[in-house]
Amino acid sequence: MLKGKRAVVTGSTSGIGLGIARALAAQGAKVMLNGFGEASVLEGLKKEFPAFSAADISKPEQVRALIREATDKLGGVDILVNNAGIQHTAPIESFPAERWDAIIAINLSSNFHAIQAALPQMRERNWGRIINIASTHGLVASPQKVAYVAAKHGVVGLTKVVALETATTGITCNAICPGWVLTPLVQKQVDARAAQQHISVEQAKVDLLSEKQPSKQFTTPEQIGALAVFLCSDAAINIRGAALPVDGAWTAQ
Ligand code: NAD
């Protein structure tokens, strides 16, 4: 379905981004991978995805360079998935200002810089798909996540504006809002909970799900990848400016 399309997925060396990159590639898209990781892991991924960039997307000039490099190596960028993200949890009084800045730069501002860099060529071809990976935390809040919740609400707002500015074109912009997906980002929170409460990691997983996600099941990166593929399809042309929850009824409560 995506033969001939060229995609960039930020933060795709792990978790949801890798799930999306694999799902797009399985449909025939050429995908540029981006992110950090251990050398041995990166080596394997570079075999699977020959186009790779280690751009640090906390830096605006590196985000713009990533889009330029993808355009050179793949011949263009038709699909942009803004996925890279980090987390830090602490009450606001002790939340390090440096973590606030990093989360806003990586989880929010990078989306702005990447979209600004990729949109002109999408407009030239009158075809494009922009998918921003927000979160349930783009729709509702939880304590101890002030920067993350602010950034993800920002992503949902940015998505709506880009959708309005492209509404009469063949370019769509949407946000996916996952609940809990068991990736390294969430595993860290599970491990911290297990250590703090002196419970097993398995119990910490059950507790985490029970607290927020009524389905009591994690979403998988493959399931998020399948939704991204659908958003790239012709059938999804009039889904614009949406913030689509994939959260086991978390935000239905
Ligand atoms: P992850 O930690 O598994 O992956 C994060 C990816 O981002 C990695 O590839 C990492 O190398 C990359 N990255 C981090 N900082 C970067 C930087 N400065 N420059 C370039 N790449 C960088 O996390 P994940 O859970 O797969 O999260 C992916 C996205 O999904 C994030 O935006 C996250 O907020 C969002 N999300 C995750 C969940 C969840 O439950 N896991 C839920 C909702 C939203």
Tab-separated table of N, CA, C and O in Angstrom, residues 82-203:
chain	number	residue	atom	x	y	z
A	82	ASN	N	6.396	12.015	14.081
A	82	ASN	CA	7.106	12.636	15.204
A	82	ASN	C	6.845	11.786	16.439
A	82	ASN	O	5.766	11.871	17.043
A	83	ASN	N	7.809	10.956	16.756
A	83	ASN	CA	7.595	9.970	17.819
A	83	ASN	C	8.548	10.112	19.006
A	83	ASN	O	8.167	9.800	20.130
A	84	ALA	N	9.773	10.572	18.773
A	84	ALA	CA	10.772	10.550	19.853
A	84	ALA	C	10.231	11.246	21.100
A	84	ALA	O	9.586	12.285	21.023
A	85	GLY	N	10.499	10.656	22.237
A	85	GLY	CA	10.012	11.267	23.472
A	85	GLY	C	10.746	10.718	24.675
A	85	GLY	O	11.283	9.611	24.625
A	86	ILE	N	10.767	11.532	25.731
A	86	ILE	CA	11.375	11.110	26.989
A	86	ILE	C	10.405	11.439	28.126
A	86	ILE	O	9.437	12.170	27.922
A	87	GLN	N	10.710	10.926	29.303
A	87	GLN	CA	9.845	11.125	30.456
A	87	GLN	C	10.694	11.472	31.674
A	87	GLN	O	11.874	11.067	31.744
A	88	HIS	N	10.129	12.211	32.591
A	88	HIS	CA	10.749	12.383	33.916
A	88	HIS	C	9.606	12.625	34.889
A	88	HIS	O	8.696	13.384	34.582
A	89	THR	N	9.653	11.954	36.025
A	89	THR	CA	8.565	12.124	36.990
A	89	THR	C	9.095	12.705	38.300
A	89	THR	O	10.114	12.249	38.818
A	90	ALA	N	8.408	13.730	38.782
A	90	ALA	CA	8.733	14.368	40.069
A	90	ALA	C	7.650	15.406	40.339
A	90	ALA	O	7.042	15.933	39.397
A	91	PRO	N	7.395	15.719	41.613
A	91	PRO	CA	6.458	16.810	41.896
A	91	PRO	C	7.017	18.133	41.376
A	91	PRO	O	8.248	18.279	41.281
A	92	ILE	N	6.137	19.067	41.062
A	92	ILE	CA	6.605	20.304	40.413
A	92	ILE	C	7.664	21.034	41.256
A	92	ILE	O	8.623	21.590	40.702
A	93	GLU	N	7.527	21.006	42.577
A	93	GLU	CA	8.478	21.768	43.403
A	93	GLU	C	9.912	21.277	43.229
A	93	GLU	O	10.853	22.060	43.341
A	94	SER	N	10.067	19.969	42.958
A	94	SER	CA	11.435	19.457	42.821
A	94	SER	C	11.740	19.028	41.382
A	94	SER	O	12.734	18.355	41.118
A	95	PHE	N	10.869	19.431	40.441
A	95	PHE	CA	11.090	19.041	39.038
A	95	PHE	C	12.277	19.833	38.487
A	95	PHE	O	12.238	21.061	38.434
A	96	PRO	N	13.345	19.157	38.045
A	96	PRO	CA	14.519	19.912	37.583
A	96	PRO	C	14.202	20.735	36.330
A	96	PRO	O	13.656	20.200	35.361
A	97	ALA	N	14.555	22.014	36.350
A	97	ALA	CA	14.269	22.899	35.215
A	97	ALA	C	14.914	22.352	33.936
A	97	ALA	O	14.352	22.470	32.841
A	98	GLU	N	16.070	21.713	34.100
A	98	GLU	CA	16.781	21.165	32.932
A	98	GLU	C	15.976	20.038	32.287
A	98	GLU	O	15.936	19.889	31.068
A	99	ARG	N	15.251	19.223	33.105
A	99	ARG	CA	14.393	18.140	32.569
A	99	ARG	C	13.163	18.730	31.875
A	99	ARG	O	12.693	18.217	30.874
A	100	TRP	N	12.635	19.817	32.457
A	100	TRP	CA	11.512	20.518	31.798
A	100	TRP	C	11.946	20.937	30.388
A	100	TRP	O	11.274	20.670	29.404
A	101	ASP	N	13.101	21.607	30.299
A	101	ASP	CA	13.574	22.106	29.004
A	101	ASP	C	13.776	20.954	28.016
A	101	ASP	O	13.415	21.050	26.842
A	102	ALA	N	14.361	19.863	28.490
A	102	ALA	CA	14.647	18.731	27.594
A	102	ALA	C	13.350	18.092	27.096
A	102	ALA	O	13.220	17.765	25.911
A	103	ILE	N	12.388	17.930	27.991
A	103	ILE	CA	11.111	17.290	27.588
A	103	ILE	C	10.360	18.179	26.604
A	103	ILE	O	9.826	17.698	25.599
A	104	ILE	N	10.340	19.484	26.861
A	104	ILE	CA	9.645	20.386	25.921
A	104	ILE	C	10.361	20.357	24.559
A	104	ILE	O	9.716	20.312	23.508
A	105	ALA	N	11.696	20.337	24.581
A	105	ALA	CA	12.445	20.341	23.311
A	105	ALA	C	12.204	19.052	22.520
A	105	ALA	O	11.933	19.091	21.313
A	106	ILE	N	12.305	17.908	23.200
A	106	ILE	CA	12.221	16.621	22.491
A	106	ILE	C	10.773	16.236	22.184
A	106	ILE	O	10.450	15.828	21.063
A	107	ASN	N	9.885	16.385	23.168
A	107	ASN	CA	8.513	15.879	22.995
A	107	ASN	C	7.616	16.861	22.244
A	107	ASN	O	6.602	16.446	21.696
A	108	LEU	N	7.955	18.154	22.245
A	108	LEU	CA	7.068	19.141	21.601
A	108	LEU	C	7.762	19.936	20.492
A	108	LEU	O	7.366	19.860	19.332
A	109	SER	N	8.824	20.664	20.834
A	109	SER	CA	9.400	21.593	19.852
A	109	SER	C	9.929	20.854	18.620
A	109	SER	O	9.854	21.368	17.499
A	110	SER	N	10.445	19.647	18.792
A	110	SER	CA	10.965	18.884	17.648
A	110	SER	C	9.864	18.652	16.612
A	110	SER	O	10.134	18.644	15.408
A	111	ASN	N	8.617	18.480	17.086
A	111	ASN	CA	7.506	18.270	16.140
A	111	ASN	C	7.335	19.509	15.256
A	111	ASN	O	7.144	19.410	14.042
A	112	PHE	N	7.388	20.687	15.897
A	112	PHE	CA	7.271	21.948	15.151
A	112	PHE	C	8.378	22.064	14.100
A	112	PHE	O	8.116	22.333	12.922
A	113	HIS	N	9.627	21.816	14.522
A	113	HIS	CA	10.753	21.999	13.591
A	113	HIS	C	10.682	20.992	12.431
A	113	HIS	O	10.964	21.339	11.284
A	114	ALA	N	10.301	19.759	12.731
A	114	ALA	CA	10.256	18.731	11.674
A	114	ALA	C	9.133	19.024	10.684
A	114	ALA	O	9.308	18.903	9.466
A	115	ILE	N	7.976	19.432	11.216
A	115	ILE	CA	6.843	19.719	10.324
A	115	ILE	C	7.179	20.927	9.442
A	115	ILE	O	6.959	20.915	8.230
A	116	GLN	N	7.745	21.971	10.058
A	116	GLN	CA	8.106	23.163	9.284
A	116	GLN	C	9.076	22.805	8.156
A	116	GLN	O	8.967	23.324	7.052
A	117	ALA	N	9.995	21.890	8.435
A	117	ALA	CA	11.001	21.521	7.422
A	117	ALA	C	10.416	20.612	6.332
A	117	ALA	O	10.845	20.677	5.180
A	118	ALA	N	9.445	19.758	6.683
A	118	ALA	CA	8.965	18.752	5.714
A	118	ALA	C	7.755	19.216	4.909
A	118	ALA	O	7.517	18.727	3.799
A	119	LEU	N	6.986	20.163	5.453
A	119	LEU	CA	5.711	20.534	4.824
A	119	LEU	C	5.845	21.107	3.405
A	119	LEU	O	5.034	20.753	2.531
A	120	PRO	N	6.834	21.970	3.124
A	120	PRO	CA	6.875	22.556	1.771
A	120	PRO	C	6.916	21.493	0.661
A	120	PRO	O	6.186	21.612	-0.334
A	121	GLN	N	7.709	20.446	0.828
A	121	GLN	CA	7.764	19.444	-0.252
A	121	GLN	C	6.478	18.620	-0.307
A	121	GLN	O	6.066	18.168	-1.381
A	122	MET	N	5.808	18.417	0.846
A	122	MET	CA	4.508	17.721	0.821
A	122	MET	C	3.497	18.560	0.048
A	122	MET	O	2.705	18.043	-0.736
A	123	ARG	N	3.539	19.879	0.271
A	123	ARG	CA	2.616	20.771	-0.453
A	123	ARG	C	2.888	20.711	-1.958
A	123	ARG	O	1.961	20.693	-2.763
A	124	GLU	N	4.159	20.665	-2.342
A	124	GLU	CA	4.491	20.601	-3.780
A	124	GLU	C	3.852	19.381	-4.431
A	124	GLU	O	3.379	19.436	-5.556
A	125	ARG	N	3.854	18.250	-3.710
A	125	ARG	CA	3.302	17.006	-4.271
A	125	ARG	C	1.822	16.842	-3.942
A	125	ARG	O	1.182	15.903	-4.393
A	126	ASN	N	1.299	17.742	-3.095
A	126	ASN	CA	-0.075	17.659	-2.596
A	126	ASN	C	-0.387	16.277	-2.006
A	126	ASN	O	-1.484	15.744	-2.172
A	127	TRP	N	0.573	15.717	-1.327
A	127	TRP	CA	0.348	14.444	-0.594
A	127	TRP	C	1.280	14.421	0.609
A	127	TRP	O	2.477	14.701	0.481
A	128	GLY	N	0.716	14.089	1.728
A	128	GLY	CA	1.558	13.956	2.916
A	128	GLY	C	0.769	13.397	4.081
A	128	GLY	O	-0.461	13.510	4.139
A	129	ARG	N	1.492	12.764	4.962
A	129	ARG	CA	0.885	12.270	6.205
A	129	ARG	C	1.812	12.661	7.354
A	129	ARG	O	2.995	12.278	7.361
A	130	ILE	N	1.268	13.430	8.286
A	130	ILE	CA	2.027	13.811	9.488
A	130	ILE	C	1.326	13.165	10.674
A	130	ILE	O	0.127	13.378	10.889
A	131	ILE	N	2.070	12.355	11.386
A	131	ILE	CA	1.503	11.642	12.542
A	131	ILE	C	2.355	11.984	13.755
A	131	ILE	O	3.567	11.714	13.773
A	132	ASN	N	1.728	12.622	14.731
A	132	ASN	CA	2.446	12.989	15.948
A	132	ASN	C	2.054	12.023	17.058
A	132	ASN	O	0.864	11.823	17.312
A	133	ILE	N	3.044	11.427	17.689
A	133	ILE	CA	2.732	10.510	18.783
A	133	ILE	C	2.623	11.326	20.058
A	133	ILE	O	3.640	11.728	20.644
A	134	ALA	N	1.376	11.594	20.436
A	134	ALA	CA	1.124	12.329	21.685
A	134	ALA	C	1.005	11.288	22.786
A	134	ALA	O	1.904	10.456	22.969
A	135	SER	N	-0.118	11.262	23.491
A	135	SER	CA	-0.283	10.352	24.633
A	135	SER	C	-1.665	10.591	25.219
A	135	SER	O	-2.275	11.643	24.952
A	136	THR	N	-2.144	9.673	26.044
A	136	THR	CA	-3.324	9.998	26.863
A	136	THR	C	-3.012	11.263	27.654
A	136	THR	O	-3.905	12.045	27.957
A	137	HIS	N	-1.728	11.465	27.948
A	137	HIS	CA	-1.326	12.666	28.680
A	137	HIS	C	-1.351	13.922	27.804
A	137	HIS	O	-0.976	15.000	28.257
A	138	GLY	N	-1.797	13.790	26.565
A	138	GLY	CA	-2.144	14.953	25.751
A	138	GLY	C	-3.608	15.317	25.942
A	138	GLY	O	-4.070	16.336	25.428
A	139	LEU	N	-4.349	14.453	26.629
A	139	LEU	CA	-5.797	14.640	26.805
A	139	LEU	C	-6.190	14.812	28.265
A	139	LEU	O	-7.130	15.519	28.577
A	140	VAL	N	-5.486	14.129	29.136
A	140	VAL	CA	-5.739	14.208	30.589
A	140	VAL	C	-4.384	14.259	31.291
A	140	VAL	O	-3.347	14.025	30.673
A	141	ALA	N	-4.423	14.518	32.598
A	141	ALA	CA	-3.160	14.665	33.326
A	141	ALA	C	-2.970	13.576	34.379
A	141	ALA	O	-3.911	12.856	34.720
A	142	SER	N	-1.751	13.435	34.842
A	142	SER	CA	-1.429	12.627	36.018
A	142	SER	C	-0.425	13.420	36.836
A	142	SER	O	0.357	14.196	36.275
A	143	PRO	N	-0.404	13.213	38.149
A	143	PRO	CA	0.573	13.936	38.964
A	143	PRO	C	1.998	13.528	38.623
A	143	PRO	O	2.224	12.443	38.056
A	144	GLN	N	2.939	14.383	38.945
A	144	GLN	CA	4.384	14.120	38.802
A	144	GLN	C	4.883	14.149	37.358
A	144	GLN	O	6.006	13.767	37.078
A	145	LYS	N	4.012	14.567	36.413
A	145	LYS	CA	4.425	14.547	35.003
A	145	LYS	C	4.205	15.910	34.360
A	145	LYS	O	3.686	16.018	33.255
A	146	VAL	N	4.585	16.969	35.073
A	146	VAL	CA	4.209	18.309	34.620
A	146	VAL	C	4.743	18.628	33.218
A	146	VAL	O	4.009	19.141	32.369
A	147	ALA	N	5.998	18.297	32.956
A	147	ALA	CA	6.578	18.641	31.650
A	147	ALA	C	5.986	17.766	30.552
A	147	ALA	O	5.639	18.250	29.468
A	148	TYR	N	5.860	16.492	30.838
A	148	TYR	CA	5.345	15.539	29.841
A	148	TYR	C	3.909	15.893	29.461
A	148	TYR	O	3.555	15.938	28.281
A	149	VAL	N	3.064	16.170	30.467
A	149	VAL	CA	1.657	16.487	30.201
A	149	VAL	C	1.556	17.807	29.438
A	149	VAL	O	0.781	17.930	28.489
A	150	ALA	N	2.354	18.787	29.823
A	150	ALA	CA	2.341	20.075	29.114
A	150	ALA	C	2.784	19.881	27.664
A	150	ALA	O	2.159	20.392	26.731
A	151	ALA	N	3.845	19.114	27.449
A	151	ALA	CA	4.355	18.890	26.092
A	151	ALA	C	3.326	18.145	25.242
A	151	ALA	O	3.067	18.515	24.096
A	152	LYS	N	2.713	17.107	25.807
A	152	LYS	CA	1.780	16.290	25.012
A	152	LYS	C	0.485	17.047	24.715
A	152	LYS	O	-0.079	16.897	23.632
A	153	HIS	N	-0.003	17.868	25.677
A	153	HIS	CA	-1.144	18.740	25.352
A	153	HIS	C	-0.740	19.699	24.230
A	153	HIS	O	-1.544	20.003	23.345
A	154	GLY	N	0.497	20.166	24.265
A	154	GLY	CA	1.005	21.039	23.200
A	154	GLY	C	1.008	20.336	21.858
A	154	GLY	O	0.654	20.922	20.835
A	155	VAL	N	1.383	19.070	21.855
A	155	VAL	CA	1.413	18.300	20.598
A	155	VAL	C	0.002	18.201	20.017
A	155	VAL	O	-0.194	18.360	18.799
A	156	VAL	N	-0.986	17.987	20.875
A	156	VAL	CA	-2.373	17.888	20.381
A	156	VAL	C	-2.802	19.234	19.776
A	156	VAL	O	-3.403	19.280	18.697
A	157	GLY	N	-2.437	20.328	20.413
A	157	GLY	CA	-2.778	21.655	19.878
A	157	GLY	C	-2.078	21.939	18.554
A	157	GLY	O	-2.699	22.395	17.593
A	158	LEU	N	-0.790	21.617	18.503
A	158	LEU	CA	-0.008	21.802	17.267
A	158	LEU	C	-0.627	20.989	16.120
A	158	LEU	O	-0.751	21.472	14.987
A	159	THR	N	-1.045	19.775	16.431
A	159	THR	CA	-1.656	18.886	15.434
A	159	THR	C	-2.905	19.525	14.840
A	159	THR	O	-3.116	19.496	13.616
A	160	LYS	N	-3.724	20.123	15.696
A	160	LYS	CA	-4.972	20.734	15.214
A	160	LYS	C	-4.680	21.913	14.284
A	160	LYS	O	-5.323	22.071	13.246
A	161	VAL	N	-3.692	22.727	14.649
A	161	VAL	CA	-3.365	23.900	13.817
A	161	VAL	C	-2.845	23.449	12.451
A	161	VAL	O	-3.274	23.953	11.405
A	162	VAL	N	-1.948	22.467	12.433
A	162	VAL	CA	-1.397	22.001	11.151
A	162	VAL	C	-2.513	21.384	10.304
A	162	VAL	O	-2.576	21.586	9.082
A	163	ALA	N	-3.437	20.670	10.952
A	163	ALA	CA	-4.558	20.069	10.203
A	163	ALA	C	-5.424	21.159	9.573
A	163	ALA	O	-5.871	21.017	8.426
A	164	LEU	N	-5.648	22.253	10.302
A	164	LEU	CA	-6.459	23.352	9.747
A	164	LEU	C	-5.735	24.018	8.582
A	164	LEU	O	-6.336	24.339	7.565
A	165	GLU	N	-4.415	24.222	8.753
A	165	GLU	CA	-3.660	24.927	7.703
A	165	GLU	C	-3.473	24.075	6.446
A	165	GLU	O	-3.069	24.596	5.419
A	166	THR	N	-3.729	22.762	6.548
A	166	THR	CA	-3.583	21.876	5.382
A	166	THR	C	-4.926	21.242	4.991
A	166	THR	O	-4.965	20.296	4.211
A	167	ALA	N	-6.014	21.779	5.553
A	167	ALA	CA	-7.310	21.077	5.462
A	167	ALA	C	-7.805	20.835	4.044
A	167	ALA	O	-8.510	19.858	3.789
A	168	THR	N	-7.440	21.711	3.103
A	168	THR	CA	-7.954	21.534	1.735
A	168	THR	C	-6.918	20.857	0.832
A	168	THR	O	-7.047	20.874	-0.389
A	169	THR	N	-5.889	20.289	1.427
A	169	THR	CA	-4.823	19.661	0.646
A	169	THR	C	-4.872	18.137	0.808
A	169	THR	O	-5.688	17.609	1.567
A	170	GLY	N	-3.957	17.464	0.152
A	170	GLY	CA	-3.827	16.014	0.293
A	170	GLY	C	-2.906	15.630	1.448
A	170	GLY	O	-2.377	14.513	1.493
A	171	ILE	N	-2.707	16.579	2.347
A	171	ILE	CA	-1.831	16.337	3.512
A	171	ILE	C	-2.718	16.275	4.759
A	171	ILE	O	-3.536	17.169	4.979
A	172	THR	N	-2.543	15.244	5.563
A	172	THR	CA	-3.281	15.192	6.829
A	172	THR	C	-2.307	15.206	7.996
A	172	THR	O	-1.156	14.791	7.863
A	173	CYS	N	-2.782	15.715	9.117
A	173	CYS	CA	-1.969	15.738	10.338
A	173	CYS	C	-2.846	15.289	11.499
A	173	CYS	O	-3.911	15.866	11.736
A	174	ASN	N	-2.408	14.230	12.163
A	174	ASN	CA	-3.167	13.674	13.283
A	174	ASN	C	-2.231	13.291	14.417
A	174	ASN	O	-1.026	13.120	14.209
A	175	ALA	N	-2.816	13.134	15.598
A	175	ALA	CA	-2.045	12.656	16.752
A	175	ALA	C	-2.596	11.306	17.192
A	175	ALA	O	-3.810	11.079	17.161
A	176	ILE	N	-1.692	10.423	17.575
A	176	ILE	CA	-2.087	9.164	18.214
A	176	ILE	C	-1.797	9.333	19.700
A	176	ILE	O	-0.729	9.834	20.079
A	177	CYS	N	-2.749	8.932	20.523
A	177	CYS	CA	-2.635	9.128	21.980
A	177	CYS	C	-2.642	7.771	22.694
A	177	CYS	O	-3.696	7.331	23.185
A	178	PRO	N	-1.476	7.126	22.778
A	178	PRO	CA	-1.465	5.822	23.452
A	178	PRO	C	-1.584	5.968	24.963
A	178	PRO	O	-1.120	6.945	25.550
A	179	GLY	N	-2.209	4.954	25.560
A	179	GLY	CA	-2.129	4.778	27.012
A	179	GLY	C	-0.834	4.035	27.312
A	179	GLY	O	0.210	4.362	26.745
A	180	TRP	N	-0.902	3.028	28.172
A	180	TRP	CA	0.321	2.288	28.496
A	180	TRP	C	0.724	1.329	27.380
A	180	TRP	O	-0.065	0.474	26.970
A	181	VAL	N	1.947	1.476	26.901
A	181	VAL	CA	2.555	0.544	25.939
A	181	VAL	C	3.843	0.079	26.615
A	181	VAL	O	4.623	0.925	27.085
A	182	LEU	N	4.059	-1.223	26.691
A	182	LEU	CA	5.226	-1.697	27.451
A	182	LEU	C	6.507	-1.550	26.615
A	182	LEU	O	6.889	-2.437	25.865
A	183	THR	N	7.150	-0.402	26.741
A	183	THR	CA	8.402	-0.097	26.040
A	183	THR	C	9.440	0.247	27.110
A	183	THR	O	9.074	0.394	28.283
A	184	PRO	N	10.707	0.448	26.725
A	184	PRO	CA	11.707	0.833	27.728
A	184	PRO	C	11.293	2.059	28.543
A	184	PRO	O	11.575	2.132	29.744
A	185	LEU	N	10.580	3.020	27.916
A	185	LEU	CA	10.149	4.240	28.627
A	185	LEU	C	9.211	3.898	29.797
A	185	LEU	O	9.287	4.486	30.871
A	186	VAL	N	8.336	2.920	29.581
A	186	VAL	CA	7.381	2.538	30.633
A	186	VAL	C	8.008	1.525	31.591
A	186	VAL	O	7.724	1.532	32.787
A	187	GLN	N	8.892	0.681	31.045
A	187	GLN	CA	9.559	-0.311	31.909
A	187	GLN	C	10.293	0.390	33.061
A	187	GLN	O	10.275	-0.083	34.195
A	188	LYS	N	10.884	1.556	32.765
A	188	LYS	CA	11.582	2.324	33.816
A	188	LYS	C	10.601	2.717	34.924
A	188	LYS	O	10.939	2.681	36.102
A	189	GLN	N	9.389	3.102	34.539
A	189	GLN	CA	8.383	3.504	35.532
A	189	GLN	C	7.895	2.290	36.324
A	189	GLN	O	7.622	2.380	37.521
A	190	VAL	N	7.797	1.136	35.648
A	190	VAL	CA	7.401	-0.106	36.324
A	190	VAL	C	8.479	-0.481	37.341
A	190	VAL	O	8.181	-0.789	38.506
A	191	ASP	N	9.733	-0.432	36.924
A	191	ASP	CA	10.845	-0.807	37.815
A	191	ASP	C	10.907	0.126	39.029
A	191	ASP	O	11.126	-0.325	40.156
A	192	ALA	N	10.701	1.430	38.796
A	192	ALA	CA	10.755	2.398	39.900
A	192	ALA	C	9.635	2.115	40.893
A	192	ALA	O	9.836	2.153	42.109
A	193	ARG	N	8.472	1.778	40.371
A	193	ARG	CA	7.323	1.474	41.236
A	193	ARG	C	7.582	0.220	42.072
A	193	ARG	O	7.301	0.185	43.270
A	194	ALA	N	8.157	-0.798	41.418
A	194	ALA	CA	8.469	-2.053	42.128
A	194	ALA	C	9.465	-1.786	43.258
A	194	ALA	O	9.301	-2.277	44.379
A	195	ALA	N	10.487	-0.965	42.963
A	195	ALA	CA	11.517	-0.675	43.972
A	195	ALA	C	10.939	0.142	45.131
A	195	ALA	O	11.168	-0.184	46.298
A	196	GLN	N	10.145	1.170	44.788
A	196	GLN	CA	9.577	2.052	45.830
A	196	GLN	C	8.624	1.301	46.751
A	196	GLN	O	8.598	1.516	47.961
A	197	GLN	N	7.819	0.422	46.161
A	197	GLN	CA	6.754	-0.220	46.949
A	197	GLN	C	7.136	-1.623	47.420
A	197	GLN	O	6.288	-2.330	47.974
A	198	HIS	N	8.380	-2.035	47.148
A	198	HIS	CA	8.869	-3.366	47.539
A	198	HIS	C	7.917	-4.464	47.044
A	198	HIS	O	7.485	-5.321	47.802
A	199	ILE	N	7.568	-4.371	45.759
A	199	ILE	CA	6.722	-5.407	45.152
A	199	ILE	C	7.444	-5.935	43.924
A	199	ILE	O	8.439	-5.344	43.474
A	200	SER	N	6.948	-7.058	43.380
A	200	SER	CA	7.610	-7.629	42.206
A	200	SER	C	7.323	-6.760	40.979
A	200	SER	O	6.339	-5.998	40.957
A	201	VAL	N	8.165	-6.911	39.967
A	201	VAL	CA	7.968	-6.168	38.718
A	201	VAL	C	6.627	-6.561	38.092
A	201	VAL	O	5.893	-5.704	37.575
A	202	GLU	N	6.281	-7.836	38.173
A	202	GLU	CA	4.999	-8.303	37.619
A	202	GLU	C	3.832	-7.607	38.320
A	202	GLU	O	2.885	-7.151	37.685
A	203	GLN	N	3.924	-7.535	39.665
A	203	GLN	CA	2.855	-6.876	40.437
A	203	GLN	C	2.786	-5.391	40.086
A	203	GLN	O	1.698	-4.822	39.960
